[in-house]
């Protein structure tokens, strides 16, 4: 296992993930409005709506989570502080193969489609 994405390297900020724990179909759009400075997201179905945002400190993160809960479609937001995302290096190959298999019209010399379903 090795660190593959290092949000802790964002200088002067903390990387926070905000996840809608309770809400309806409007939650994804409301997250986009609440966090225009997001780095990732808003993600939606099949996972809970969520975004990743750099914040200056914990007070700001808590305040922004509370403000998001006032928007349409959001009842409750959980906040997670992310230091680093760790996953095995083999995940890069798996992801490249999956993308190549799903995007048959797109070709890249370093991404080779899987030729066999056996693994």
Short mmCIF file of N, CA, C and O in Angstrom, two decimals:
data_model
loop_
_atom_site.label_atom_id
_atom_site.label_comp_id
_atom_site.label_asym_id
_atom_site.label_seq_id
_atom_site.Cartn_x
_atom_site.Cartn_y
_atom_site.Cartn_z
N UNK A 1 0.85 -1.17 0.00
CA UNK A 1 0.00 0.00 0.00
C UNK A 1 0.89 1.24 0.00
O UNK A 1 1.93 1.27 0.66
N UNK A 2 0.47 2.23 -0.73
CA UNK A 2 1.21 3.48 -0.72
C UNK A 2 0.25 4.65 -0.91
O UNK A 2 -0.86 4.48 -1.39
N UNK A 3 0.68 5.81 -0.50
CA UNK A 3 -0.15 7.00 -0.64
C UNK A 3 -0.21 7.36 -2.11
O UNK A 3 0.81 7.48 -2.77
N UNK A 4 -1.42 7.56 -2.63
CA UNK A 4 -1.59 7.86 -4.05
C UNK A 4 -2.12 9.28 -4.27
O UNK A 4 -1.92 9.85 -5.30
N UNK A 5 -2.83 9.82 -3.31
CA UNK A 5 -3.39 11.16 -3.41
C UNK A 5 -3.15 11.82 -2.06
O UNK A 5 -3.49 11.25 -1.04
N UNK A 6 -2.51 12.97 -2.05
CA UNK A 6 -2.08 13.57 -0.80
C UNK A 6 -2.75 14.91 -0.52
O UNK A 6 -2.15 15.96 -0.68
N UNK A 7 -4.00 14.88 -0.06
CA UNK A 7 -4.66 16.14 0.29
C UNK A 7 -3.95 16.87 1.42
O UNK A 7 -4.07 18.08 1.55
N UNK A 8 -3.18 16.16 2.24
CA UNK A 8 -2.46 16.82 3.34
C UNK A 8 -1.40 17.78 2.81
O UNK A 8 -0.90 18.61 3.55
N UNK A 9 -1.06 17.68 1.53
CA UNK A 9 -0.06 18.56 0.94
C UNK A 9 -0.66 19.90 0.48
O UNK A 9 0.04 20.74 -0.03
N UNK A 10 -1.97 20.08 0.64
CA UNK A 10 -2.60 21.35 0.29
C UNK A 10 -2.14 22.35 1.35
O UNK A 10 -2.55 22.27 2.50
N UNK A 11 -1.28 23.23 0.98
CA UNK A 11 -0.68 24.15 1.95
C UNK A 11 -1.68 25.15 2.49
O UNK A 11 -2.43 25.76 1.74
N UNK A 12 -1.70 25.29 3.81
CA UNK A 12 -2.56 26.26 4.46
C UNK A 12 -4.00 25.84 4.57
O UNK A 12 -4.85 26.64 4.93
N UNK A 13 -4.31 24.61 4.25
CA UNK A 13 -5.70 24.14 4.29
C UNK A 13 -5.80 22.75 4.87
O UNK A 13 -4.83 22.00 4.94
N UNK A 14 -7.01 22.41 5.25
CA UNK A 14 -7.37 21.05 5.64
C UNK A 14 -8.32 20.56 4.56
O UNK A 14 -9.20 21.31 4.11
N UNK A 15 -8.16 19.34 4.12
CA UNK A 15 -9.07 18.78 3.12
C UNK A 15 -10.21 18.08 3.85
O UNK A 15 -9.97 17.18 4.66
N UNK A 16 -11.44 18.51 3.60
CA UNK A 16 -12.61 17.94 4.26
C UNK A 16 -13.56 17.36 3.22
O UNK A 16 -13.77 17.95 2.16
N UNK A 17 -14.13 16.22 3.55
CA UNK A 17 -15.17 15.61 2.72
C UNK A 17 -16.51 15.84 3.43
O UNK A 17 -16.64 15.56 4.63
N UNK A 18 -17.47 16.37 2.70
CA UNK A 18 -18.81 16.61 3.24
C UNK A 18 -19.76 15.63 2.55
O UNK A 18 -19.85 15.61 1.32
N UNK A 19 -20.46 14.83 3.36
CA UNK A 19 -21.33 13.77 2.84
C UNK A 19 -22.74 13.99 3.35
O UNK A 19 -22.95 14.15 4.56
N UNK A 20 -23.72 13.95 2.44
CA UNK A 20 -25.12 14.07 2.85
C UNK A 20 -25.55 12.73 3.45
O UNK A 20 -25.55 11.71 2.76
N UNK A 21 -25.88 12.73 4.72
CA UNK A 21 -26.31 11.51 5.40
C UNK A 21 -27.82 11.33 5.31
O UNK A 21 -28.32 10.22 5.31
N UNK A 22 -28.55 12.45 5.26
CA UNK A 22 -30.00 12.41 5.08
C UNK A 22 -30.38 13.52 4.12
O UNK A 22 -29.93 14.66 4.28
N UNK A 23 -31.18 13.18 3.12
CA UNK A 23 -31.60 14.18 2.15
C UNK A 23 -32.40 13.55 1.04
O UNK A 23 -32.73 12.36 1.09
N UNK A 24 -32.70 14.35 0.03
CA UNK A 24 -33.47 13.83 -1.10
C UNK A 24 -32.74 14.14 -2.42
O UNK A 24 -31.56 14.49 -2.41
N UNK A 25 -33.46 14.03 -3.53
CA UNK A 25 -32.84 14.16 -4.85
C UNK A 25 -32.28 15.56 -5.12
O UNK A 25 -31.51 15.75 -6.06
N UNK A 26 -32.63 16.54 -4.32
CA UNK A 26 -32.10 17.90 -4.51
C UNK A 26 -30.73 18.09 -3.86
O UNK A 26 -30.07 19.10 -4.10
N UNK A 27 -30.31 17.13 -3.05
CA UNK A 27 -29.09 17.29 -2.25
C UNK A 27 -27.84 17.51 -3.09
O UNK A 27 -27.01 18.35 -2.75
N UNK A 28 -27.70 16.79 -4.19
CA UNK A 28 -26.50 16.92 -5.02
C UNK A 28 -26.35 18.36 -5.54
O UNK A 28 -25.28 18.96 -5.46
N UNK A 29 -27.43 18.93 -6.07
CA UNK A 29 -27.39 20.30 -6.58
C UNK A 29 -27.13 21.30 -5.45
O UNK A 29 -26.42 22.28 -5.64
N UNK A 30 -27.70 21.04 -4.29
CA UNK A 30 -27.49 21.93 -3.15
C UNK A 30 -26.04 21.90 -2.68
O UNK A 30 -25.48 22.92 -2.29
N UNK A 31 -25.42 20.72 -2.71
CA UNK A 31 -24.00 20.63 -2.36
C UNK A 31 -23.14 21.45 -3.32
O UNK A 31 -22.20 22.13 -2.91
N UNK A 32 -23.47 21.38 -4.59
CA UNK A 32 -22.72 22.15 -5.59
C UNK A 32 -22.83 23.65 -5.30
O UNK A 32 -21.86 24.39 -5.42
N UNK A 33 -24.02 24.09 -4.89
CA UNK A 33 -24.22 25.50 -4.56
C UNK A 33 -23.50 25.88 -3.26
O UNK A 33 -22.93 26.97 -3.16
N UNK A 34 -23.50 24.99 -2.29
CA UNK A 34 -22.90 25.27 -0.98
C UNK A 34 -21.38 25.28 -1.03
O UNK A 34 -20.73 25.96 -0.24
N UNK A 35 -20.80 24.51 -1.96
CA UNK A 35 -19.34 24.36 -2.02
C UNK A 35 -18.82 24.66 -3.44
O UNK A 35 -18.31 23.77 -4.11
N UNK A 36 -18.92 25.91 -3.88
CA UNK A 36 -18.43 26.23 -5.23
C UNK A 36 -16.91 26.08 -5.35
O UNK A 36 -16.39 25.99 -6.46
N UNK A 37 -16.20 26.03 -4.23
CA UNK A 37 -14.75 25.91 -4.22
C UNK A 37 -14.29 24.46 -4.10
O UNK A 37 -13.11 24.18 -3.87
N UNK A 38 -15.19 23.52 -4.34
CA UNK A 38 -14.89 22.09 -4.17
C UNK A 38 -13.79 21.65 -5.13
O UNK A 38 -13.67 22.18 -6.24
N UNK A 39 -13.01 20.67 -4.70
CA UNK A 39 -11.98 20.07 -5.54
C UNK A 39 -12.56 18.88 -6.29
O UNK A 39 -12.27 18.66 -7.46
N UNK A 40 -13.38 18.09 -5.59
CA UNK A 40 -14.05 16.95 -6.21
C UNK A 40 -15.52 16.99 -5.87
O UNK A 40 -15.93 17.56 -4.86
N UNK A 41 -16.34 16.37 -6.74
CA UNK A 41 -17.76 16.27 -6.52
C UNK A 41 -18.50 17.40 -7.21
O UNK A 41 -17.90 18.20 -7.92
N UNK A 42 -19.78 17.47 -7.05
CA UNK A 42 -20.55 16.61 -6.17
C UNK A 42 -20.85 15.27 -6.82
O UNK A 42 -21.25 15.21 -7.97
N UNK A 43 -20.57 14.24 -6.09
CA UNK A 43 -20.91 12.90 -6.56
C UNK A 43 -22.36 12.61 -6.17
O UNK A 43 -22.89 13.20 -5.25
N UNK A 44 -22.96 11.71 -6.89
CA UNK A 44 -24.34 11.35 -6.60
C UNK A 44 -24.52 9.85 -6.73
O UNK A 44 -23.56 9.10 -6.60
N UNK A 45 -25.74 9.43 -7.01
CA UNK A 45 -26.09 8.02 -7.07
C UNK A 45 -25.06 7.25 -7.90
O UNK A 45 -24.56 7.77 -8.88
N UNK A 46 -24.70 6.07 -7.48
CA UNK A 46 -25.29 5.24 -6.44
C UNK A 46 -24.73 5.48 -5.05
O UNK A 46 -25.11 4.81 -4.11
N UNK A 47 -23.81 6.43 -4.88
CA UNK A 47 -23.29 6.72 -3.55
C UNK A 47 -23.97 7.97 -3.00
O UNK A 47 -24.63 8.71 -3.73
N UNK A 48 -23.80 8.21 -1.72
CA UNK A 48 -24.39 9.41 -1.12
C UNK A 48 -23.75 10.66 -1.73
O UNK A 48 -22.56 10.67 -2.01
N UNK A 49 -24.53 11.73 -1.93
CA UNK A 49 -23.96 12.96 -2.45
C UNK A 49 -22.82 13.44 -1.54
O UNK A 49 -22.97 13.46 -0.32
N UNK A 50 -21.69 13.82 -2.14
CA UNK A 50 -20.56 14.29 -1.36
C UNK A 50 -19.64 15.14 -2.20
O UNK A 50 -19.65 15.07 -3.42
N UNK A 51 -18.85 15.97 -1.50
CA UNK A 51 -17.86 16.83 -2.13
C UNK A 51 -16.60 16.84 -1.28
O UNK A 51 -16.64 16.54 -0.09
N UNK A 52 -15.48 17.19 -1.89
CA UNK A 52 -14.22 17.39 -1.18
C UNK A 52 -13.79 18.83 -1.31
O UNK A 52 -13.78 19.38 -2.42
N UNK A 53 -13.47 19.46 -0.18
CA UNK A 53 -13.23 20.89 -0.15
C UNK A 53 -12.04 21.23 0.76
O UNK A 53 -11.95 20.70 1.86
N UNK A 54 -11.15 22.13 0.33
CA UNK A 54 -10.12 22.61 1.26
C UNK A 54 -10.74 23.69 2.16
O UNK A 54 -11.46 24.56 1.68
N UNK A 55 -10.48 23.60 3.45
CA UNK A 55 -10.96 24.60 4.41
C UNK A 55 -9.80 25.08 5.25
O UNK A 55 -8.80 24.38 5.41
N UNK A 56 -9.92 26.27 5.81
CA UNK A 56 -8.83 26.86 6.57
C UNK A 56 -8.64 26.20 7.94
O UNK A 56 -7.52 26.07 8.41
N UNK A 57 -9.75 25.79 8.56
CA UNK A 57 -9.66 25.23 9.91
C UNK A 57 -10.96 24.47 10.23
O UNK A 57 -11.91 24.48 9.44
N UNK A 58 -11.00 23.86 11.41
CA UNK A 58 -12.18 23.08 11.81
C UNK A 58 -13.42 23.95 12.00
O UNK A 58 -14.53 23.52 11.70
N UNK A 59 -13.23 25.16 12.51
CA UNK A 59 -14.38 26.05 12.68
C UNK A 59 -15.06 26.33 11.35
O UNK A 59 -16.29 26.30 11.25
N UNK A 60 -14.26 26.61 10.33
CA UNK A 60 -14.83 26.85 9.01
C UNK A 60 -15.55 25.61 8.49
O UNK A 60 -16.64 25.69 7.94
N UNK A 61 -14.95 24.45 8.67
CA UNK A 61 -15.56 23.20 8.19
C UNK A 61 -16.91 22.96 8.87
O UNK A 61 -17.89 22.63 8.20
N UNK A 62 -16.96 23.14 10.17
CA UNK A 62 -18.22 22.93 10.90
C UNK A 62 -19.27 23.95 10.51
O UNK A 62 -20.44 23.62 10.34
N UNK A 63 -18.86 25.20 10.33
CA UNK A 63 -19.79 26.25 9.92
C UNK A 63 -20.37 25.94 8.54
O UNK A 63 -21.58 26.02 8.33
N UNK A 64 -19.52 25.52 7.61
CA UNK A 64 -20.00 25.24 6.26
C UNK A 64 -20.91 24.02 6.21
O UNK A 64 -21.87 23.98 5.44
N UNK A 65 -20.63 23.02 7.04
CA UNK A 65 -21.52 21.85 7.11
C UNK A 65 -22.89 22.28 7.63
O UNK A 65 -23.93 21.87 7.08
N UNK A 66 -22.91 23.13 8.65
CA UNK A 66 -24.19 23.62 9.20
C UNK A 66 -24.95 24.44 8.17
O UNK A 66 -26.17 24.32 8.05
N UNK A 67 -24.26 25.29 7.43
CA UNK A 67 -24.91 26.10 6.40
C UNK A 67 -25.49 25.23 5.29
O UNK A 67 -26.56 25.51 4.77
N UNK A 68 -24.78 24.17 4.93
CA UNK A 68 -25.27 23.27 3.88
C UNK A 68 -26.57 22.59 4.30
O UNK A 68 -27.44 22.33 3.47
N UNK A 69 -26.70 22.30 5.58
CA UNK A 69 -27.91 21.64 6.08
C UNK A 69 -29.15 22.51 5.95
O UNK A 69 -30.27 22.02 6.09
N UNK A 70 -28.99 23.79 5.69
CA UNK A 70 -30.12 24.70 5.53
C UNK A 70 -30.64 24.72 4.09
O UNK A 70 -31.70 25.29 3.83
N UNK A 71 -29.92 24.11 3.17
CA UNK A 71 -30.30 24.15 1.75
C UNK A 71 -31.33 23.09 1.40
O UNK A 71 -31.43 22.06 2.08
N UNK A 72 -32.07 23.31 0.30
CA UNK A 72 -33.11 22.36 -0.11
C UNK A 72 -32.54 20.96 -0.36
O UNK A 72 -31.50 20.81 -1.00
N UNK A 73 -33.23 19.96 0.18
CA UNK A 73 -32.86 18.58 -0.07
C UNK A 73 -31.83 18.00 0.88
O UNK A 73 -31.53 16.82 0.82
N UNK A 74 -31.27 18.84 1.76
CA UNK A 74 -30.25 18.36 2.70
C UNK A 74 -30.81 18.46 4.11
O UNK A 74 -31.20 19.53 4.56
N UNK A 75 -30.82 17.33 4.82
CA UNK A 75 -31.25 17.32 6.22
C UNK A 75 -30.07 17.21 7.17
O UNK A 75 -30.04 17.84 8.21
N UNK A 76 -29.09 16.36 6.79
CA UNK A 76 -27.94 16.16 7.68
C UNK A 76 -26.69 15.91 6.85
O UNK A 76 -26.69 15.10 5.94
N UNK A 77 -25.61 16.62 7.21
CA UNK A 77 -24.31 16.48 6.54
C UNK A 77 -23.28 16.01 7.56
O UNK A 77 -23.22 16.53 8.67
N UNK A 78 -22.50 15.01 7.18
CA UNK A 78 -21.36 14.58 7.99
C UNK A 78 -20.10 15.12 7.34
O UNK A 78 -20.02 15.26 6.13
N UNK A 79 -19.11 15.42 8.19
CA UNK A 79 -17.85 15.93 7.69
C UNK A 79 -16.74 14.98 8.10
O UNK A 79 -16.71 14.48 9.22
N UNK A 80 -15.84 14.70 7.16
CA UNK A 80 -14.69 13.83 7.42
C UNK A 80 -13.44 14.58 7.02
O UNK A 80 -13.37 15.15 5.94
N UNK A 81 -12.45 14.57 7.90
CA UNK A 81 -11.17 15.17 7.56
C UNK A 81 -10.31 14.11 6.91
O UNK A 81 -10.23 12.98 7.40
N UNK A 82 -9.69 14.45 5.81
CA UNK A 82 -8.92 13.49 5.04
C UNK A 82 -7.45 13.91 5.06
O UNK A 82 -7.12 15.01 4.64
N UNK A 83 -6.59 13.04 5.56
CA UNK A 83 -5.16 13.33 5.52
C UNK A 83 -4.59 12.86 4.19
O UNK A 83 -4.09 13.63 3.41
N UNK A 84 -4.67 11.59 3.92
CA UNK A 84 -4.20 11.02 2.66
C UNK A 84 -5.11 9.86 2.28
O UNK A 84 -5.66 9.20 3.16
N UNK A 85 -5.23 9.61 1.00
CA UNK A 85 -5.96 8.43 0.54
C UNK A 85 -4.93 7.39 0.15
O UNK A 85 -4.05 7.64 -0.67
N UNK A 86 -5.06 6.24 0.75
CA UNK A 86 -4.08 5.17 0.52
C UNK A 86 -4.78 4.01 -0.18
O UNK A 86 -5.85 3.59 0.23
N UNK A 87 -4.15 3.52 -1.23
CA UNK A 87 -4.66 2.32 -1.90
C UNK A 87 -3.50 1.66 -2.62
O UNK A 87 -2.47 2.28 -2.87
N UNK A 88 -3.63 0.37 -2.93
CA UNK A 88 -2.50 -0.34 -3.54
C UNK A 88 -2.19 0.18 -4.94
O UNK A 88 -3.08 0.61 -5.67
N UNK A 89 -0.93 0.10 -5.31
CA UNK A 89 -0.50 0.55 -6.64
C UNK A 89 -1.23 -0.23 -7.73
O UNK A 89 -1.47 0.30 -8.81
N UNK A 90 -1.59 -1.49 -7.46
CA UNK A 90 -2.30 -2.30 -8.44
C UNK A 90 -3.65 -1.67 -8.81
O UNK A 90 -4.20 -1.96 -9.87
N UNK A 91 -4.16 -0.80 -7.96
CA UNK A 91 -5.44 -0.14 -8.27
C UNK A 91 -5.32 0.71 -9.52
O UNK A 91 -6.28 0.81 -10.29
N UNK A 92 -4.16 1.31 -9.78
CA UNK A 92 -3.98 2.12 -10.98
C UNK A 92 -4.23 1.28 -12.24
O UNK A 92 -4.91 1.71 -13.16
N UNK A 93 -3.67 0.07 -12.27
CA UNK A 93 -3.86 -0.81 -13.42
C UNK A 93 -5.32 -1.22 -13.55
O UNK A 93 -5.90 -1.21 -14.63
N UNK A 94 -5.93 -1.59 -12.41
CA UNK A 94 -7.34 -1.99 -12.42
C UNK A 94 -8.21 -0.86 -12.96
O UNK A 94 -9.07 -1.08 -13.80
N UNK A 95 -7.95 0.36 -12.48
CA UNK A 95 -8.75 1.50 -12.91
C UNK A 95 -8.54 1.78 -14.40
O UNK A 95 -9.51 2.01 -15.13
N UNK A 96 -7.31 1.73 -14.87
CA UNK A 96 -7.04 1.96 -16.29
C UNK A 96 -7.75 0.94 -17.15
O UNK A 96 -8.33 1.28 -18.19
N UNK A 97 -7.73 -0.33 -16.74
CA UNK A 97 -8.41 -1.38 -17.50
C UNK A 97 -9.92 -1.15 -17.51
O UNK A 97 -10.57 -1.30 -18.53
N UNK A 98 -10.45 -0.77 -16.37
CA UNK A 98 -11.89 -0.54 -16.27
C UNK A 98 -12.31 0.63 -17.17
O UNK A 98 -13.32 0.56 -17.85
N UNK A 99 -11.54 1.69 -17.16
CA UNK A 99 -11.84 2.84 -18.01
C UNK A 99 -11.74 2.44 -19.48
O UNK A 99 -12.62 2.77 -20.28
N UNK A 100 -10.70 1.69 -19.84
CA UNK A 100 -10.54 1.26 -21.24
C UNK A 100 -11.71 0.40 -21.68
O UNK A 100 -12.19 0.53 -22.81
N UNK A 101 -12.19 -0.47 -20.82
CA UNK A 101 -13.30 -1.35 -21.17
C UNK A 101 -14.61 -0.60 -21.27
O UNK A 101 -15.50 -1.00 -22.01
N UNK A 102 -14.75 0.48 -20.52
CA UNK A 102 -16.01 1.24 -20.52
C UNK A 102 -16.04 2.32 -21.59
O UNK A 102 -17.11 2.80 -21.95
N UNK A 103 -14.90 2.74 -22.08
CA UNK A 103 -14.84 3.81 -23.06
C UNK A 103 -14.18 3.31 -24.34
O UNK A 103 -13.09 3.69 -24.68
N UNK A 104 -14.85 2.46 -25.03
CA UNK A 104 -14.29 1.80 -26.21
C UNK A 104 -13.94 2.77 -27.34
O UNK A 104 -13.08 2.50 -28.14
N UNK A 105 -14.59 3.92 -27.41
CA UNK A 105 -14.31 4.88 -28.48
C UNK A 105 -13.08 5.73 -28.18
O UNK A 105 -12.58 6.43 -29.05
N UNK A 106 -12.62 5.68 -26.94
CA UNK A 106 -11.46 6.48 -26.54
C UNK A 106 -10.27 5.55 -26.44
O UNK A 106 -10.30 4.54 -25.76
N UNK A 107 -9.18 5.90 -27.10
CA UNK A 107 -7.98 5.05 -27.08
C UNK A 107 -6.79 5.86 -26.61
O UNK A 107 -6.65 7.05 -26.95
N UNK A 108 -5.96 5.25 -25.84
CA UNK A 108 -4.73 5.88 -25.35
C UNK A 108 -3.65 4.81 -25.42
O UNK A 108 -3.88 3.67 -25.03
N UNK A 109 -2.43 5.14 -25.88
CA UNK A 109 -1.40 4.12 -26.06
C UNK A 109 -1.01 3.39 -24.77
O UNK A 109 -0.55 2.26 -24.82
N UNK A 110 -1.20 4.01 -23.62
CA UNK A 110 -0.82 3.36 -22.37
C UNK A 110 -1.95 2.60 -21.71
O UNK A 110 -1.75 1.92 -20.73
N UNK A 111 -3.15 2.71 -22.26
CA UNK A 111 -4.30 1.99 -21.69
C UNK A 111 -4.73 0.93 -22.69
O UNK A 111 -5.20 1.24 -23.77
N UNK A 112 -4.52 -0.30 -22.33
CA UNK A 112 -4.86 -1.41 -23.21
C UNK A 112 -6.14 -2.09 -22.70
O UNK A 112 -6.22 -2.46 -21.53
N UNK A 113 -7.15 -2.24 -23.55
CA UNK A 113 -8.36 -2.93 -23.13
C UNK A 113 -8.07 -4.38 -22.75
O UNK A 113 -7.18 -5.02 -23.31
N UNK A 114 -8.82 -4.86 -21.79
CA UNK A 114 -8.68 -6.24 -21.37
C UNK A 114 -9.13 -7.14 -22.50
O UNK A 114 -10.15 -6.92 -23.12
N UNK A 115 -8.37 -8.19 -22.78
CA UNK A 115 -8.70 -9.10 -23.88
C UNK A 115 -9.37 -10.36 -23.40
O UNK A 115 -9.91 -11.11 -24.18
N UNK A 116 -9.35 -10.61 -22.11
CA UNK A 116 -9.95 -11.81 -21.57
C UNK A 116 -10.70 -11.47 -20.29
O UNK A 116 -10.30 -10.60 -19.54
N UNK A 117 -11.81 -12.16 -20.06
CA UNK A 117 -12.57 -11.91 -18.83
C UNK A 117 -11.98 -12.68 -17.65
O UNK A 117 -12.33 -12.43 -16.52
N UNK A 118 -11.08 -13.61 -17.92
CA UNK A 118 -10.45 -14.39 -16.83
C UNK A 118 -9.36 -13.54 -16.19
O UNK A 118 -8.58 -12.89 -16.85
N UNK A 119 -9.30 -13.57 -14.89
CA UNK A 119 -8.28 -12.82 -14.15
C UNK A 119 -7.78 -13.59 -13.01
O UNK A 119 -8.38 -14.20 -12.26
#
